[in-house]
Coordinates of C-alpha atoms in Angstrom, one line a residue:
M976 CA 34.8 57.5 39.3
H977 CA 36.6 61.0 37.3
Q978 CA 36.3 59.0 34.4
N979 CA 32.9 57.7 34.5
R980 CA 31.8 61.3 35.2
E981 CA 32.8 62.4 32.5
L982 CA 31.4 59.4 30.6
Y983 CA 27.7 60.6 32.0
D984 CA 27.9 63.8 30.9
F985 CA 28.9 63.1 27.3
L986 CA 25.8 61.1 27.4
K987 CA 23.9 63.3 29.0
E988 CA 25.0 65.7 26.7
H989 CA 24.3 63.5 23.8
S990 CA 20.7 61.5 25.2
H991 CA 18.3 63.1 22.9
Q992 CA 20.8 62.1 20.0
I993 CA 20.7 58.7 21.1
S994 CA 17.0 58.8 21.3
E995 CA 17.0 60.1 17.8
E996 CA 19.1 57.4 16.2
W997 CA 16.9 54.4 17.6
Y998 CA 13.5 55.8 16.4
A999 CA 15.4 56.2 13.0
S1000 CA 16.0 52.6 13.4
I1001 CA 12.9 51.3 13.8
D1002 CA 11.5 49.4 10.2
E1003 CA 7.9 48.0 11.3
E1004 CA 5.1 47.4 9.7
D1005 CA 3.1 45.2 11.8
P1006 CA -0.6 47.3 12.4
G1007 CA -0.2 45.1 16.3
S1008 CA 3.0 46.5 17.0
I1009 CA 2.7 50.3 18.9
Y1010 CA 6.6 51.0 16.8
A1011 CA 3.8 51.4 14.1
S1012 CA 2.1 54.2 14.6
N1013 CA 1.9 57.2 12.6
N1014 CA 0.0 58.9 15.3
Q1015 CA 2.2 61.9 16.2
A1016 CA 1.0 61.8 20.0
V1017 CA 2.2 58.2 20.1
V1018 CA 5.7 58.7 18.3
N1019 CA 5.8 61.6 20.9
E1020 CA 5.5 59.5 23.7
L1021 CA 7.5 57.0 22.5
R1022 CA 10.7 59.1 22.0
S1023 CA 10.2 60.9 25.4
K1024 CA 9.9 57.5 26.6
N1025 CA 13.6 56.1 25.0
H1026 CA 15.0 59.4 25.9
E1027 CA 13.9 59.1 29.8
Y1028 CA 14.7 55.1 29.5
V1029 CA 18.6 56.5 28.1
E1030 CA 18.8 59.1 31.1
Q1031 CA 18.0 56.8 33.6
I1032 CA 20.3 53.9 32.6
I1033 CA 23.4 56.5 32.0
Q1034 CA 22.9 57.0 36.2
L1035 CA 24.6 53.3 36.4
F1036 CA 27.9 56.0 35.8
I1037 CA 27.3 58.1 38.7
H1038 CA 25.6 55.6 40.9
D1039 CA 27.3 53.1 43.4
E1040 CA 25.8 49.9 41.4
C1041 CA 23.5 48.7 44.3
E1042 CA 21.7 52.0 45.4
F1043 CA 21.8 52.7 41.2
Y1044 CA 19.6 48.8 40.9
N1045 CA 17.2 49.4 43.3
A1046 CA 16.2 52.8 42.3
F1047 CA 16.1 52.0 37.8
K1048 CA 14.4 48.3 39.2
A1049 CA 11.7 50.6 40.5
W1050 CA 11.6 52.6 37.8
S1051 CA 12.1 49.9 35.0
E1052 CA 8.8 48.3 36.9
E1053 CA 6.5 51.3 36.6
L1054 CA 8.0 51.9 32.4
A1055 CA 6.6 48.3 32.4
K1056 CA 3.1 48.8 33.5
D1057 CA 2.8 50.9 30.1
V1058 CA -0.6 49.3 28.4
K1059 CA 0.5 50.6 25.3
H1060 CA 3.6 48.2 25.4
L1061 CA 2.2 45.6 26.5
D1062 CA -0.3 45.5 24.1
T1063 CA 2.6 45.2 21.7
P1064 CA 3.6 41.3 20.7
L1065 CA 6.6 41.0 23.2
H1066 CA 9.8 40.5 20.7
Y1067 CA 9.0 43.8 19.2
V1068 CA 9.6 45.7 22.2
I1069 CA 12.6 43.3 23.8
R1070 CA 13.9 44.3 20.1
E1071 CA 13.6 47.0 20.6
F1072 CA 15.4 47.2 24.2
F1073 CA 18.5 45.6 22.3
S1074 CA 18.0 48.6 19.9
T1075 CA 18.6 51.1 22.2
K1076 CA 21.3 49.2 23.9
K1077 CA 23.4 48.9 20.3
V1078 CA 22.9 52.7 20.2
L1079 CA 24.0 53.5 23.6
L1080 CA 27.4 51.1 22.9
S1081 CA 28.3 53.0 20.0
Y1082 CA 27.8 56.5 21.9
I1083 CA 30.6 54.7 24.5
K1084 CA 32.8 54.1 21.5
K1085 CA 32.8 56.9 20.3
Y1086 CA 33.1 58.8 24.0
A1087 CA 36.1 55.9 24.1
Y1088 CA 37.6 57.3 20.5
L1089 CA 37.5 60.8 21.1
N1090 CA 39.3 60.3 24.4
K1091 CA 41.8 57.7 23.5
D1092 CA 44.4 59.3 25.0
K1093 CA 42.9 58.6 29.1
V1094 CA 40.3 55.6 27.9
D1095 CA 42.0 52.2 28.2
F1096 CA 41.0 48.6 26.8
D1097 CA 39.6 47.8 30.3
D1098 CA 37.3 50.5 30.6
I1099 CA 35.6 49.9 27.5
F1100 CA 35.1 45.9 28.7
S1101 CA 34.1 47.5 32.0
W1102 CA 31.3 50.2 30.7
T1103 CA 29.7 48.0 27.8
E1104 CA 29.3 44.5 30.4
T1105 CA 27.6 47.5 32.8
V1106 CA 25.6 48.5 30.3
I1107 CA 24.5 45.4 28.5
K1108 CA 23.8 43.9 32.5
F1109 CA 21.3 46.6 32.7
V1110 CA 19.2 46.8 29.5
N1111 CA 19.1 42.6 30.3
I1112 CA 17.8 43.7 33.7
S1113 CA 15.4 46.2 32.0
V1114 CA 14.0 43.6 29.8
T1115 CA 13.6 40.8 32.4
I1116 CA 11.9 42.8 34.2
F1117 CA 9.6 44.0 31.4
I1118 CA 9.0 40.3 30.3
E1119 CA 8.1 39.7 34.1
A1120 CA 5.5 42.3 33.9
Y1121 CA 4.6 41.4 30.4
H1122 CA 3.9 37.7 31.9
Q1123 CA 1.7 39.0 34.8
N1124 CA -0.4 41.1 32.2
T1125 CA -0.9 38.4 29.6
T1126 CA -2.1 35.8 33.0
K1127 CA -4.3 38.6 34.3
R1128 CA -5.9 39.5 30.6
F1129 CA -6.2 34.9 30.8
L1130 CA -7.7 34.8 34.0
A1131 CA -10.3 37.9 33.2
Q1132 CA -10.9 36.1 29.4
E1133 CA -11.6 32.5 31.3
E1134 CA -14.0 34.1 33.9
I1135 CA -15.9 35.2 30.8
I1136 CA -16.1 32.4 28.8
N1137 CA -16.9 30.7 31.8
E1138 CA -20.2 33.0 32.3
L1139 CA -20.9 32.0 28.6
S1140 CA -20.8 28.5 29.1
S1141 CA -24.1 28.4 31.4
P1142 CA -25.9 31.8 30.5
L1143 CA -29.1 30.3 32.5
I1144 CA -32.3 32.9 30.7
P1145 CA -34.5 33.1 33.2
L1146 CA -38.1 32.7 31.3
Q1147 CA -41.4 32.9 33.6
N1148 CA -43.0 30.7 36.4
Q1149 CA -39.4 30.1 37.8
T1150 CA -38.6 28.3 34.3
A1151 CA -35.5 28.8 32.8
L1152 CA -33.7 27.5 29.9
L1153 CA -30.0 26.7 29.8
P1154 CA -28.5 26.5 25.8
L1155 CA -25.3 25.0 25.6
V1156 CA -23.3 25.0 22.3
G1157 CA -20.3 24.1 21.0
K1158 CA -17.3 20.8 22.0
I1159 CA -17.9 20.8 26.4
D1160 CA -14.9 19.3 27.4
S1161 CA -14.3 18.2 31.2
A1162 CA -12.9 22.1 32.9
R1163 CA -15.8 23.4 31.1
G1164 CA -18.8 20.6 32.5
K1165 CA -17.1 21.3 35.6
V1166 CA -18.4 24.9 35.6
I1167 CA -21.4 24.5 34.0
L1168 CA -22.4 22.0 36.3
E1169 CA -21.0 24.7 39.4
K1170 CA -22.5 28.0 37.7
T1171 CA -26.2 26.2 36.9
L1172 CA -26.6 24.8 40.2
N1173 CA -25.6 28.2 42.1
Q1174 CA -27.8 30.2 39.5
C1175 CA -30.7 27.8 39.9
A1176 CA -30.7 28.1 43.5
A1177 CA -30.5 32.6 43.5
K1178 CA -33.0 32.7 40.9
E1179 CA -35.2 30.4 42.9
I1180 CA -36.2 28.1 39.2
S1181 CA -38.4 24.9 39.7
T1182 CA -37.5 23.9 36.1
L1183 CA -34.7 24.3 33.8
F1184 CA -34.6 23.6 30.3
I1185 CA -31.3 22.3 28.8
D1186 CA -30.8 21.9 25.6
L1187 CA -28.0 20.1 23.5
S1188 CA -28.6 20.9 20.3
G1189 CA -25.7 23.1 19.8
V1190 CA -23.1 20.3 20.9
L1191 CA -21.6 19.0 19.1
T1192 CA -19.3 16.1 21.4
I1193 CA -18.9 15.6 24.4
D1194 CA -16.2 12.5 26.0
E1195 CA -17.5 10.4 28.6
L1196 CA -16.9 12.2 31.7
V1197 CA -18.9 15.3 30.4
A1198 CA -21.9 13.5 29.9
E1199 CA -21.5 11.5 33.1
Q1200 CA -21.4 15.6 34.7
L1201 CA -24.3 16.3 32.5
Y1202 CA -26.0 13.4 34.2
H1203 CA -24.9 14.4 37.6
L1204 CA -25.8 17.9 37.2
I1205 CA -29.6 16.4 36.1
E1206 CA -29.3 14.3 39.9
S1207 CA -28.1 17.7 41.8
L1208 CA -30.8 19.5 40.3
R1209 CA -33.5 17.4 40.9
L1210 CA -32.1 16.5 44.5
T1211 CA -32.7 20.6 44.6
G1212 CA -35.9 20.6 43.8
V1213 CA -35.8 21.3 39.7
E1214 CA -37.4 19.5 37.1
T1215 CA -35.0 19.3 33.5
I1216 CA -36.2 19.0 30.8
L1217 CA -33.3 17.9 28.0
S1218 CA -34.0 18.5 24.6
G1219 CA -31.6 18.3 21.5
I1220 CA -29.7 15.5 22.4
R1221 CA -28.0 14.0 19.7
P1222 CA -28.0 10.0 18.6
E1223 CA -24.0 9.6 19.6
I1224 CA -24.5 11.3 22.5
A1225 CA -27.8 9.3 23.8
Q1226 CA -25.4 6.2 22.4
M1227 CA -22.7 7.3 25.1
S1228 CA -25.4 7.3 27.8
I1229 CA -27.0 4.2 27.1
K1230 CA -23.0 2.9 26.9
L1231 CA -22.4 4.6 30.1
G1232 CA -25.2 3.0 31.8
L1233 CA -26.7 6.7 32.7
R1234 CA -30.6 6.2 32.9
F1235 CA -32.0 9.7 32.6
N1236 CA -35.2 8.4 35.2
R1237 CA -37.0 10.9 36.3
L1238 CA -36.7 13.1 32.9
T1239 CA -38.4 14.5 30.7
T1240 CA -36.7 14.9 26.8
A1241 CA -38.2 16.2 24.2
S1242 CA -36.8 16.0 20.4
S1243 CA -36.2 19.7 20.1
L1244 CA -36.1 22.7 21.9
A1245 CA -39.3 23.8 20.4
K1246 CA -41.3 20.8 21.8
A1247 CA -39.9 20.9 25.1
L1248 CA -41.4 24.9 25.3
S1249 CA -44.7 24.2 24.3
S1250 CA -45.0 21.3 26.6
T1251 CA -46.3 21.3 30.1
P1252 CA -44.1 18.9 32.4
E1253 CA -45.8 16.6 34.7
S1254 CA -43.7 15.3 37.2
N1255 CA -43.1 11.8 37.3
D1256 CA -41.3 10.2 40.0
D1257 CA -40.6 6.7 38.5
E1258 CA -40.4 6.9 34.7
E1259 CA -38.8 9.2 32.3
R1260 CA -41.3 11.3 30.0
T1261 CA -40.2 11.9 26.2
L1262 CA -41.8 14.7 23.9
L1263 CA -41.6 13.3 20.1

């Protein structure tokens, strides 16, 4: 323990130099990396964070390993929440953890050389192994935090996309427009079905214009989902007017045996909006 304390004091004394050597080793040009920043405030924060990291990890030489682990894990989890690092590609951050480890180990070697008369091979091996172990723990903690943050962002973006997937636009006189654009897959089709039904009920819509002119392709399952949406809307008292149906979508509907009875269709959204639909319980109405 006495020898470890002397090593700690040596590393503590040189902690600023360790961080400066680490920063000098950075060779980064990617503008998406925090390590490429020329902003002096960001640079100063990087140096400060790294110095804090060095001072934290060298405490492993003066504390019981279990006691140190709990405190170090809690500290590392807080460090892993840093937004700028979470916005940097993961492999860059991991690279800098290992760069710091490399500089730190070089100072352990310096200490061993300066004290070669009282430091043996087993000491050097033990210190090196311990530093590597806890740097790896740091990396694991950061990767977990990075993954959680990425998942959170993905779910938030997915929610936004889902909202945009069914942009119900209220018009007037309890009418609304649902313009669908792009490729509709099964997952998006399910979201559209659920959100459209809920929004129509919440906004007390009686007539809904669904425009498909911007839809490039849909699969068989989505065609069925569209059919179920229209039927569900009808059962809740919402009349649906479908416009812009591409020939391939119409052919798929016929192939699947989906008959859009009680439905008014129009060749374009303009024609659909200019129409005054009259309810018809038995036949499909087409606006050419």
